[in-house]
Coordinates of C-alpha atoms and ligand atoms in Angstrom, one line a residue:
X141 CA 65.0 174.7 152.5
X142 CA 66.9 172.3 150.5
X143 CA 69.1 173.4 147.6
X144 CA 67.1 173.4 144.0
X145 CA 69.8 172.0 141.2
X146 CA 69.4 173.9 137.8
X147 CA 69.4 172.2 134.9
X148 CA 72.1 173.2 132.2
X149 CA 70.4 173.5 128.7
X150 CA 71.5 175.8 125.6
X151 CA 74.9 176.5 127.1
X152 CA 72.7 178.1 130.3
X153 CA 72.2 177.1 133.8
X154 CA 67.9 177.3 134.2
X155 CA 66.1 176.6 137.0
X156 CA 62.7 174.6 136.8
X157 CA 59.6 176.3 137.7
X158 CA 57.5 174.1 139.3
X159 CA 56.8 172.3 142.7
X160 CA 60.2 170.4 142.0
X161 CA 61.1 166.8 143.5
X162 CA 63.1 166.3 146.7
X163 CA 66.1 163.6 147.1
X164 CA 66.5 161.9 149.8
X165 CA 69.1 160.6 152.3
X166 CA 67.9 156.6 152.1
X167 CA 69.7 155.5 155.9
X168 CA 69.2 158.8 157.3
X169 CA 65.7 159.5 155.5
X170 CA 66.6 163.3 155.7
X171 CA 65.9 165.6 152.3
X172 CA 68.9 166.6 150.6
X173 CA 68.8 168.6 147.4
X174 CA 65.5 169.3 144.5
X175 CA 65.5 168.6 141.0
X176 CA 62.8 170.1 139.1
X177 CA 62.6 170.1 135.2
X178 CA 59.4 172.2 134.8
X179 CA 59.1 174.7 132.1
X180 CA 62.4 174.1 130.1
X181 CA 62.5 175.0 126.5
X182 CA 63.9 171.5 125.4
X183 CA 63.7 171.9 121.6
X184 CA 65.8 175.3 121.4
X185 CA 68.5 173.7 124.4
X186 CA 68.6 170.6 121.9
X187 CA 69.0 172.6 118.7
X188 CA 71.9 174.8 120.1
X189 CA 73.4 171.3 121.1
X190 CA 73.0 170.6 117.7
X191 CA 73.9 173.7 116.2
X192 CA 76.6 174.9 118.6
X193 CA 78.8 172.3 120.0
X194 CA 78.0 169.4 117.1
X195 CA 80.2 171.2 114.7
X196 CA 82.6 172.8 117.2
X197 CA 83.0 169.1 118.3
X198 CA 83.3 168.0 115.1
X199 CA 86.2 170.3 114.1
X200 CA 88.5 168.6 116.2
X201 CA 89.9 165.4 115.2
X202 CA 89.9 161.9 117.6
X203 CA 93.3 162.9 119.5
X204 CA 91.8 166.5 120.6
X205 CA 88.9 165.1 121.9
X206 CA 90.7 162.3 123.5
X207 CA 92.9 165.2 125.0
X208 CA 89.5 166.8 126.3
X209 CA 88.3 163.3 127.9
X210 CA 91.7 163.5 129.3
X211 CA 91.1 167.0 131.0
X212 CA 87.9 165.6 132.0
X213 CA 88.9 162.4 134.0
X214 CA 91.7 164.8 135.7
X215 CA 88.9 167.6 136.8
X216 CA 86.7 164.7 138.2
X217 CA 89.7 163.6 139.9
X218 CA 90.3 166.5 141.9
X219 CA 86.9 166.2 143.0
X220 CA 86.8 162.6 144.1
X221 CA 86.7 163.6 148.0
X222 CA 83.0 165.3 146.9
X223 CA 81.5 162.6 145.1
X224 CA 82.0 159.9 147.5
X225 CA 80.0 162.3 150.1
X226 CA 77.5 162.8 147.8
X227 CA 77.3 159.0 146.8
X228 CA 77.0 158.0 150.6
X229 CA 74.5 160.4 151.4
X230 CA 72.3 159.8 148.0
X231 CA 72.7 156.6 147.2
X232 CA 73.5 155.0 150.5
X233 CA 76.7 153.3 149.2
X234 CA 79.9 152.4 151.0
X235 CA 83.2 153.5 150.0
X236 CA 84.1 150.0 147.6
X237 CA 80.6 150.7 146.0
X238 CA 81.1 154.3 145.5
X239 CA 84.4 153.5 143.7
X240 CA 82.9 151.0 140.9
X241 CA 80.5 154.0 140.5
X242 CA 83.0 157.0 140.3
X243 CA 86.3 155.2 139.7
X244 CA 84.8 153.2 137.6
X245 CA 83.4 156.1 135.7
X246 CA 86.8 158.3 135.5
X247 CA 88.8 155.1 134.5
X248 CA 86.5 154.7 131.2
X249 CA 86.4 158.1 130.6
X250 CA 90.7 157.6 130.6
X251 CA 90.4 154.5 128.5
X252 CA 88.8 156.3 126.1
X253 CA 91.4 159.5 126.3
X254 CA 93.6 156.9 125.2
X255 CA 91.5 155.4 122.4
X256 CA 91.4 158.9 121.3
X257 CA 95.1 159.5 121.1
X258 CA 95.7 156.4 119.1
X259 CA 92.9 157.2 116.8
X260 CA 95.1 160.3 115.7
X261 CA 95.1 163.6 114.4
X262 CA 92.0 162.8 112.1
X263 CA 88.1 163.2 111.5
X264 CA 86.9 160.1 110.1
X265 CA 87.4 156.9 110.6
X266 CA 87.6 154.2 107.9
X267 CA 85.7 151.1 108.2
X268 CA 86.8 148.0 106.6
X269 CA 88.9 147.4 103.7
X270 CA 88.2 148.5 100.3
X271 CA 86.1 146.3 97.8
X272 CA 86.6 145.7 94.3
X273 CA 82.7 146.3 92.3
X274 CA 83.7 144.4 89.1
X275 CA 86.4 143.2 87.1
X276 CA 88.4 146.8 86.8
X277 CA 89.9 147.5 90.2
X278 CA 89.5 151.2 89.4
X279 CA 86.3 151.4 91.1
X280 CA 85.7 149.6 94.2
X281 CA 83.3 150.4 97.5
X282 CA 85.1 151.6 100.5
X283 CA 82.8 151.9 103.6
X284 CA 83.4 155.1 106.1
X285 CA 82.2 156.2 109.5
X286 CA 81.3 159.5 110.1
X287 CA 80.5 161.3 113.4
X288 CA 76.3 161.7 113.6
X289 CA 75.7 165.4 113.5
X290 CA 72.7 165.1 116.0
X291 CA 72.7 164.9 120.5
X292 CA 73.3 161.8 122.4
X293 CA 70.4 162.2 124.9
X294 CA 71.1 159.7 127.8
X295 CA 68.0 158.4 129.9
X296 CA 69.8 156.7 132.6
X297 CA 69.1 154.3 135.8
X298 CA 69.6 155.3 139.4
X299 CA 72.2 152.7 140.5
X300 CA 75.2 154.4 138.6
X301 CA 74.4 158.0 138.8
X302 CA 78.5 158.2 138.0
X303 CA 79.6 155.7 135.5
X304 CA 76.4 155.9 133.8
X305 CA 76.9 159.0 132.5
X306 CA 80.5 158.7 131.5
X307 CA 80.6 155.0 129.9
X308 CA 78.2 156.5 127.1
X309 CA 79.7 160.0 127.1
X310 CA 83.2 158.9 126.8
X311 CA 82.6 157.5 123.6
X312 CA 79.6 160.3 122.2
X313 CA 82.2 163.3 122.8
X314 CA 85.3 161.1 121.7
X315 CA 83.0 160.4 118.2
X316 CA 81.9 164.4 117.9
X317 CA 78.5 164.1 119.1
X318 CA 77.3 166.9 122.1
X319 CA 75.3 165.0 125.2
X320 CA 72.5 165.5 127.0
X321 CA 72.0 163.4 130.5
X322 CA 68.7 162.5 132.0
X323 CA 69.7 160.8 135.4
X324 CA 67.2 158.8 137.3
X325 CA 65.9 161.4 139.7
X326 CA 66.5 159.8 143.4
X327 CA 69.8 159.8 142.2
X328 CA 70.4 162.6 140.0
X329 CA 72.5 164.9 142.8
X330 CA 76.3 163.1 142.0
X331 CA 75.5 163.4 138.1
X332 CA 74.3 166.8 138.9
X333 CA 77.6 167.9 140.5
X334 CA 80.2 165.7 138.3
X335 CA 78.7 168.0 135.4
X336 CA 78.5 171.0 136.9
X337 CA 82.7 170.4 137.4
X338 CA 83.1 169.4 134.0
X339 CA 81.1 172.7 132.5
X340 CA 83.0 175.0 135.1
X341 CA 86.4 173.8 133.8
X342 CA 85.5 174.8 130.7
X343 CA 87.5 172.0 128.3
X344 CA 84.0 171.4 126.4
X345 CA 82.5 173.7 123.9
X346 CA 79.3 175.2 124.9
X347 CA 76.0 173.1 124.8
X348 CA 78.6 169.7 124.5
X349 CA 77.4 168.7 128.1
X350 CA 73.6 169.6 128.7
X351 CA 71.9 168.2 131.9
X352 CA 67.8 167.8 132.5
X353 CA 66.9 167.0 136.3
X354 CA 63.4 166.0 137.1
X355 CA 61.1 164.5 134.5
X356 CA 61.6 162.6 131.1
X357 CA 58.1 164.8 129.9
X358 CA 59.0 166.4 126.4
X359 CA 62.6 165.0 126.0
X360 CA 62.0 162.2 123.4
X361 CA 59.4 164.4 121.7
X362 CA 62.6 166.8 120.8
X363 CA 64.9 164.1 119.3
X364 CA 65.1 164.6 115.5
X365 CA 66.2 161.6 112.6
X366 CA 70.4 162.2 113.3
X367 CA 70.4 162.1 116.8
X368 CA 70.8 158.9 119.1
X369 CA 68.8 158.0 122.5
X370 CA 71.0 155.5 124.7
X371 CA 68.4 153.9 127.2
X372 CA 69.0 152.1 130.6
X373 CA 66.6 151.0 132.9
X374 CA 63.4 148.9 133.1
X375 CA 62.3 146.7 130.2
X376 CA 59.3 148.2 131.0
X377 CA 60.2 151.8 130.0
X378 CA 62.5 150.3 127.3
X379 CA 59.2 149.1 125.4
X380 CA 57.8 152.5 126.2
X381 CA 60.7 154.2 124.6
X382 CA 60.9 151.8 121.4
X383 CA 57.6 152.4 120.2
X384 CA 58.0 156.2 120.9
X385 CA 57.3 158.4 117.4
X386 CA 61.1 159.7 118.1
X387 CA 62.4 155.9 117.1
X388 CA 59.2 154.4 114.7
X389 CA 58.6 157.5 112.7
X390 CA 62.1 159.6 112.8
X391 CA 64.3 156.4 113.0
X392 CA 66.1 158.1 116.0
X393 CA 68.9 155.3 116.5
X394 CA 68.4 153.8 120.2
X395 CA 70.3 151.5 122.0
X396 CA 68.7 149.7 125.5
X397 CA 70.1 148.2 128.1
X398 CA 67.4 146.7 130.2
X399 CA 66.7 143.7 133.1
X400 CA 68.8 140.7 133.1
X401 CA 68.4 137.3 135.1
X402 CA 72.3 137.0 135.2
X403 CA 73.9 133.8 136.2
X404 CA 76.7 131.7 137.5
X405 CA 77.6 128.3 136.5
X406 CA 80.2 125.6 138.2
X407 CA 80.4 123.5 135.3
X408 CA 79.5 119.9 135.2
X409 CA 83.0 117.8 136.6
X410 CA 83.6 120.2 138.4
X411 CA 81.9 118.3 141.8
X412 CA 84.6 117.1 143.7
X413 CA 86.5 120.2 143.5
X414 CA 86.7 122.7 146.8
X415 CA 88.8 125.2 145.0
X416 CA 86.3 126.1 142.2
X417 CA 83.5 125.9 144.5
X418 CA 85.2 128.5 146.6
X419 CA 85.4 130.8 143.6
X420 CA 82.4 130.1 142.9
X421 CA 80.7 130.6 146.4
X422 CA 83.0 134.0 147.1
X423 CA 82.1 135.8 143.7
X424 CA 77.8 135.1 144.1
X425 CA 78.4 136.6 147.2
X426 CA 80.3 139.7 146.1
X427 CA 77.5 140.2 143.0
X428 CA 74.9 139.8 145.6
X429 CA 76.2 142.5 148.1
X430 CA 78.6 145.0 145.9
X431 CA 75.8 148.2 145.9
X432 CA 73.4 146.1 147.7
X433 CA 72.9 144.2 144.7
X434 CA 71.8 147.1 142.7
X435 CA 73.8 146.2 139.4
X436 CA 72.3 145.1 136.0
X437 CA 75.1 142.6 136.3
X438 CA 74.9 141.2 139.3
X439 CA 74.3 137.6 139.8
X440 CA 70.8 136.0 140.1
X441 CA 70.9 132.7 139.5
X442 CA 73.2 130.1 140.3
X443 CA 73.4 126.8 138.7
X444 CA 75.5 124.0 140.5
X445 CA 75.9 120.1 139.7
X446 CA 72.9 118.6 141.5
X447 CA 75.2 116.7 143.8
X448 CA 77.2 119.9 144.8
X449 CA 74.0 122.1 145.9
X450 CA 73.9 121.6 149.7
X451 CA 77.7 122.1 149.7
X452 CA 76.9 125.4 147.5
X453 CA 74.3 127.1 149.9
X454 CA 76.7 126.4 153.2
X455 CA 79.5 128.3 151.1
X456 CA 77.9 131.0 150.3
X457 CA 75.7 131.2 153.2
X458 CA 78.9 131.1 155.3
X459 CA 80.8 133.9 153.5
X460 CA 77.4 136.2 152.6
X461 CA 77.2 136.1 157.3
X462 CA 79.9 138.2 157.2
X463 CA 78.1 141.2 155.1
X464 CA 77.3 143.6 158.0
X465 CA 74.8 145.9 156.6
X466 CA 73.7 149.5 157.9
X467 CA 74.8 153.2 157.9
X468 CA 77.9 153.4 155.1
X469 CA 79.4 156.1 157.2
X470 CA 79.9 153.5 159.9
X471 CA 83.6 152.2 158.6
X472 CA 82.2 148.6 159.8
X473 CA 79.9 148.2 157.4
X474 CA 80.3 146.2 154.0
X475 CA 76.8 146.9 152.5
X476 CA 75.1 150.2 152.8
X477 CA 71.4 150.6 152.1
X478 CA 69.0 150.5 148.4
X479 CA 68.4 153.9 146.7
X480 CA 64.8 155.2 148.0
X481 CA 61.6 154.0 149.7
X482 CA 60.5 152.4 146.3
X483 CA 63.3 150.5 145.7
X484 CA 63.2 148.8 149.2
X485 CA 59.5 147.9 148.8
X486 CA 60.6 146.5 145.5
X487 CA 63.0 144.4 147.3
X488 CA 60.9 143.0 149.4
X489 CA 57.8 142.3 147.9
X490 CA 60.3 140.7 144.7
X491 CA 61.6 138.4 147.8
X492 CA 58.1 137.7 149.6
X493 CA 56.9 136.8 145.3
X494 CA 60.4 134.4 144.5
X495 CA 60.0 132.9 148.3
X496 CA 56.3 131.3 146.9
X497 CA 58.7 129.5 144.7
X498 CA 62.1 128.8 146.3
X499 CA 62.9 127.8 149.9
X500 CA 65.2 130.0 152.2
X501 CA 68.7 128.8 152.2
X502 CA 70.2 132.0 153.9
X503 CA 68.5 135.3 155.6
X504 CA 70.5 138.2 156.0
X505 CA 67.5 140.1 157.3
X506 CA 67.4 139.0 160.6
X507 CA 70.5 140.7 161.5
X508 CA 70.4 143.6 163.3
X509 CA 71.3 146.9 160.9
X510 CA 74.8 148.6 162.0
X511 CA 73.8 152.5 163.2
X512 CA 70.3 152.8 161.1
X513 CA 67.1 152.6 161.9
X514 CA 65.0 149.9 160.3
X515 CA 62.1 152.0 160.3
X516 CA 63.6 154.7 158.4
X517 CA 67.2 152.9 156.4
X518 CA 66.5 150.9 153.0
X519 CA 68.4 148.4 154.1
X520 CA 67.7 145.0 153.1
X521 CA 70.2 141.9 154.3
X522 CA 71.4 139.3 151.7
X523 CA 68.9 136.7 150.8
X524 CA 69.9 133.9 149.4
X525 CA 67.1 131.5 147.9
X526 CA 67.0 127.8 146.9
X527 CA 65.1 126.4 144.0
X528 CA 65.2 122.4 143.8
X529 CA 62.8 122.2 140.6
X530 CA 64.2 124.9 138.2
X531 CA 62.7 123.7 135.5
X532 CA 59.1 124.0 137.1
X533 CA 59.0 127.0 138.7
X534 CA 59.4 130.0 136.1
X535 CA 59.6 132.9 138.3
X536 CA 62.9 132.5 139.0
X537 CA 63.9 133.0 135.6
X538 CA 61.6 135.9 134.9
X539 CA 61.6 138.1 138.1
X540 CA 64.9 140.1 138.4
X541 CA 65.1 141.4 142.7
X542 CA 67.1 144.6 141.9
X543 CA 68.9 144.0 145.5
X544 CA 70.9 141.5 147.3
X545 CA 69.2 138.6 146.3
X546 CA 69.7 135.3 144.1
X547 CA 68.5 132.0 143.6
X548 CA 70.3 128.8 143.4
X549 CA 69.5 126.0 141.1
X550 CA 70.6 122.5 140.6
X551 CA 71.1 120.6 137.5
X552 CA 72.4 117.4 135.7
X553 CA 73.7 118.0 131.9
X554 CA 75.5 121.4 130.0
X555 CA 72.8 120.5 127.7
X556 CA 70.5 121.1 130.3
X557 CA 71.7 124.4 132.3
X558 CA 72.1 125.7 128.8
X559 CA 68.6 125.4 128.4
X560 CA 67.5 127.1 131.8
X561 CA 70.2 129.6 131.9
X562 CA 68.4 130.4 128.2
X563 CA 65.0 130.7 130.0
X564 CA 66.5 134.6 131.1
X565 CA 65.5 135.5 128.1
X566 CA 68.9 137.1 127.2
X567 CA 71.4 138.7 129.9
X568 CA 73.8 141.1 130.3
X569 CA 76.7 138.5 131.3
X570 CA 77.4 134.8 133.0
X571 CA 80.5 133.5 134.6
X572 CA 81.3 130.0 134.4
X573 CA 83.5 128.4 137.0
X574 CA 85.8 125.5 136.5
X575 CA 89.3 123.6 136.4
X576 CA 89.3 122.1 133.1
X577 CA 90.1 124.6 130.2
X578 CA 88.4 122.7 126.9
X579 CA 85.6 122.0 129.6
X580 CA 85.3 125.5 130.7
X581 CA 86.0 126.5 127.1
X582 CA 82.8 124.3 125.8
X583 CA 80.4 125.5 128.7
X584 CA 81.7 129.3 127.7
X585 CA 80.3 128.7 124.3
X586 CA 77.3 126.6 124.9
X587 CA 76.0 129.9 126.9
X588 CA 77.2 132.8 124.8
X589 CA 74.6 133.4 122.6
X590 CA 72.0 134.4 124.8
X591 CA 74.7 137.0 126.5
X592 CA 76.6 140.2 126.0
X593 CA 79.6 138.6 127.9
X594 CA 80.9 135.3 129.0
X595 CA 83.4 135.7 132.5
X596 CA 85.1 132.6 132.9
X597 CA 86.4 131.9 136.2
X598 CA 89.2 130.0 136.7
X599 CA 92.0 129.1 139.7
X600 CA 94.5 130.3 137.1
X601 CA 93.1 133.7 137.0
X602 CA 91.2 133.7 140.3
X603 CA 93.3 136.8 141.1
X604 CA 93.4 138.8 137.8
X605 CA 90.0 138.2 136.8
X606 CA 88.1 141.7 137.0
X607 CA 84.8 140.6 138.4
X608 CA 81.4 139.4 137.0
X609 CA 79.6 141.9 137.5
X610 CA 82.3 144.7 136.8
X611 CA 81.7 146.3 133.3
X612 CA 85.2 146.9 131.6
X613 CA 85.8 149.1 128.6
X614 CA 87.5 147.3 126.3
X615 CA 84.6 144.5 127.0
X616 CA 80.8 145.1 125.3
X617 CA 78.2 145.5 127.4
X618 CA 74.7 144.5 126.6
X619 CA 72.9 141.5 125.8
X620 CA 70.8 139.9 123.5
X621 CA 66.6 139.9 124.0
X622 CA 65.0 141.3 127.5
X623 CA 68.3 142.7 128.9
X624 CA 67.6 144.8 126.1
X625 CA 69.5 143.9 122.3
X626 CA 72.1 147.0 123.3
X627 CA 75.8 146.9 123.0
X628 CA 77.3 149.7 124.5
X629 CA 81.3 149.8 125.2
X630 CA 84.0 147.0 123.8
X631 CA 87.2 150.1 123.1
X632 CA 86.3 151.3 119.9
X633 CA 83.2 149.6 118.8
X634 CA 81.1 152.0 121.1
X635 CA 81.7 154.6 118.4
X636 CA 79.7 153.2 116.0
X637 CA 77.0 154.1 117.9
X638 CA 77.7 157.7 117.2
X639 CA 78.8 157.2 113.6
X640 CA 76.8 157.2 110.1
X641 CA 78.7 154.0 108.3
X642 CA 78.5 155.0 104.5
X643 CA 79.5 153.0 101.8
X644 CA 81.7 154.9 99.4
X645 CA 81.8 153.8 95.8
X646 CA 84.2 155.5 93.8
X647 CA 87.6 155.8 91.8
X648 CA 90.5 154.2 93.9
X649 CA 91.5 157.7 93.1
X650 CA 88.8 159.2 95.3
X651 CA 89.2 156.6 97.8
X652 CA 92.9 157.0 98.3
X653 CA 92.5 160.9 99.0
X654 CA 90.0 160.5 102.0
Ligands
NAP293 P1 63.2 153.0 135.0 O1 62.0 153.3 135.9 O2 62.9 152.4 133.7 O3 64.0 154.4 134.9 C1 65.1 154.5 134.2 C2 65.2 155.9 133.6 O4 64.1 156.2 132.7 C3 65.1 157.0 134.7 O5 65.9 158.1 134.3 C4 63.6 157.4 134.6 O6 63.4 158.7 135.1 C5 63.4 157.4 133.1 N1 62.0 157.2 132.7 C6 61.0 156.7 133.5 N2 59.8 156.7 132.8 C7 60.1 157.2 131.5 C8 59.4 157.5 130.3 N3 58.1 157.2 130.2 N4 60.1 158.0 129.3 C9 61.4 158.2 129.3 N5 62.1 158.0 130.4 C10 61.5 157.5 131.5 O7 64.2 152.0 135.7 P2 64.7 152.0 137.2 O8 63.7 151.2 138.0 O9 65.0 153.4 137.7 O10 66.0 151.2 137.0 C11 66.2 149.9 137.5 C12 66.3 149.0 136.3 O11 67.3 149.4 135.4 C13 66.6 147.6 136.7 O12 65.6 146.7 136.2 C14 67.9 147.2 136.0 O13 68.0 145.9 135.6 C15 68.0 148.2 134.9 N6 69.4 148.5 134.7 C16 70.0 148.1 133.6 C17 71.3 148.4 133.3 C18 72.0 147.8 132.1 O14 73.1 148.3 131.8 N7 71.5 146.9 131.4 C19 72.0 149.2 134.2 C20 71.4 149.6 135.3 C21 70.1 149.3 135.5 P3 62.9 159.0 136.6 O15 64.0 158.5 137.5 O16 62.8 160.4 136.7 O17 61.6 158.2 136.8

């Protein structure tokens, strides 16, 4: 019998009563743990969030809560050793992947510890300068943020079971406001445990951390007008969420982050020149392989100078040969396996649908898998497809393979690539690759507004730069249209999320004593 995880809810751990859902192992295909959200009384768990740990939250000012986002990042910490078991055997990740997941989720959680402490010893934050209303400068508007006094419930993906949780919770607790994570169920087990840490450590008030496992039934339907929902997944679910009575009737406040066709760019002149090429050809294949290519960031299409695209496939063809790919436990393997069954059928039928449009420039596939059995291991080898008419074929900027998979795409003007790196719709992030810093710096901004973030990529900072598809904290993340319209992140902005902006007209008087 496998272990059945509780859920936490109204300060209590409660165990669903139904049939529950098992997790599985995806290289070893063995069960590991059940989730199970049956029977749950979601309305009174969310109104002692509310009740309970909103004001007791509330009470402290920025620097205590940083100091309790300190206490957390040092708990999860000490249980490091845990959560990269749990991340191999759940999510089928090797160790480098495991750490942008749970490094990458304790270092946010630190940045914004420290976010807190410079915020200081107070309980609201000003927003703006103050504005005169007329000709007497005694009364003027001044425009404050204060903490929502409603829940943060998280709906979150499966690929980031770790930093999922804590990039939006870092910023909800710091800003007053209790939490209450939905992971994505084939992955739920390392969110599961990282919480279950945090509430045994006690540095939270009770009902400031809540956790449903299992299905999203009835958790949307509890939300009331002051609380926020912070979405990532699908588009599909997105839509579902958006026109959900929670968000058109109550005007819950929701924030999505959703698909994205992400994309690279060598930027026109830079032909002739190895070095950028290199940088170009090593980072697609990073983004294509880091967690199998199971990152909303992670590179999907390249655009290259048409005269550099042969060049293009041999380089990152060549460097994407040495991924071996199999069992994560085996300590020569670079790229462990996809999260379930699902996701590998995903995979490959998304590869069999962009193949009717694209030609195969590399096959990682017909490798054999390191220690796992194809029959059983979702593992799926690098792909690397070729599309020599990007204009005409539209698939490749509308289906987004959530694995280890892009398309590269040739073209002859900035005016151009701007145009078909536009056909995504909107994405998370781009990086442009280049010599030439008023060229790069002209490409950068020809792109930006149809993306969240622009990662320029040049020799200068080929060894600083923190990675395309790596999401930083003092960065937004989000982008504009089908990746979603979110912005989650960028230091302090994130808070705004979890504040009511007000604009204060009054007496300088008044204004001068808040
Ligand atoms: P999904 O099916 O939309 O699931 C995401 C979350 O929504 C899961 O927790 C899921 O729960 C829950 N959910 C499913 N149906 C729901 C409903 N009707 N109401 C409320 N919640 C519901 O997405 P996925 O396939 O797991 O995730 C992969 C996608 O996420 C990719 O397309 C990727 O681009 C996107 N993604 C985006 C970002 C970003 O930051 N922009 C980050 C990561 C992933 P269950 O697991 O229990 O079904």
């Amino acid at each position: 019998m496998t272990e059945r995880l509780k859920n936490h809810l109204a300060g209590q751990w409660q165990a669903g009563t139904g049939t529950g859902v098992t997790l599985y192992d995806p290289v070893l295909g063995t069960p590991l743990v059940e989730v199970d959200a049956t029977g749950l009384d979601l309305q009174r768990g969310f109104a002692f969030a509310r009740s309970q740990a909103g004001p007791a939250l509330r009470a402290k000012t920025y620097q205590e809560r940083g100091a309790m986002l300190s206490k957390i990042a040092t708990v999860l910490q000490s249980h490091r050793d845990r959560y990269y078991e749990i991340s191999t055997a759940n999510s089928g990740t090797v160790k480098n992947d495991t750490a942008v997941d749970v490094d990458g989720g304790i270092y946010t959680l630190s940045t914004y510890a420290r976010l807190g402490e410079q915020l200081g010893a107070r309980r609201l934050l000003l927003d703006g300068e103050a504005a005169k209303l007329g000709k007497d400068p005694l009364f003027q508007s001044q425009h404050i943020l204060s903490p929502r006094t409603g829940l943060a419930l998280f709906i979150n993906a499966f690929n980031f079971p770790s930093w999922g949780l804590w990039e939006k919770a870092a910023p909800a607790l710091l800003s007053g406001v209790p939490v209450v994570v939905k992971p994505a169920t084939a992955t739920a087990w390392l969110t599961h445990q990282m919480v279950q840490d945090v509430i045994a450590a006690e540095i939270l008030p009770p009902g400031a951390l809540s956790i449903v496992c299992g299905s999203s039934a009835g958790l949307l339907d509890a939300l009331t007008p002051f609380d926020v929902l912070s979405f990532t997944g699908s588009a599909q679910t997105g839509a579902l969420i958006r026109s959900h009575r929670a968000v058109t009737e109550h005007s819950v406040r929701v924030n999505i982050e959703a698909d994205s066709l992400n994309s690279a760019l060598l930027i026109p002149g830079a032909a002739e020149d190895a070095e950028t090429l290199d940088l170009l050809a090593k980072e697609v294949s990073r983004e294509m392989t880091v967690k199998s290519g199971q990152k909303c960031t992670a590179i999907r299409r390249v655009f290259v100078p048409e005269a550099l695209y042969d060049k293009a496939a041999q380089a990152i063809g060549a460097r994407l040969q040495k991924t071996t790919v199999g069992n994560p436990r085996n300590e020569t393997v670079r790229m462990g396996s996809l999260v379930s069954r699902e996701q590998y059928q995903a995979v490959v039928d998304g590869i069999g649908r962009l193949s009717a449009q694209a030609e195969l420039l590399f096959d990682g596939r017909t490798a054999p898998l390191v220690d796992a059995d194809p029959a059983v291991a979702c593992c799926v080898g690098p792909v690397l497809l070729g599309c020599r008419d990007p204009e005409g074929r539209p698939l490749v900027h509308d289906l987004e393979v959530f694995g280890p998979v892009a398309t590269l795409m040739p073209y002859k003007s900035l005016t151009q690539v701007t145009a078909l790196i536009a056909r995504g719709q909107g994405s998370l992030v781009t990086s442009v690759y280049g010599k030439d810093p008023a060229a790069l710096a002209e490409a950068a901004t020809s792109v930006a507004a149809y993306h969240g973030r622009v990662h320029v990529i040049s020799p200068d900072v080929a060894s600083l730069q923190t990675g395309h598809g790596n999401v930083m904290p003092q960065s937004i993340h989000g982008g504009p249209g089908r990746a979603g319209g979110g912005e989650e992140l960028g230091g302090l902005r994130a808070l705004q999320f979890y504040h009511q902006r007000t604009a204060l007209q009054a007496s300088t008087e008044v204004l001068a004593a808040l």
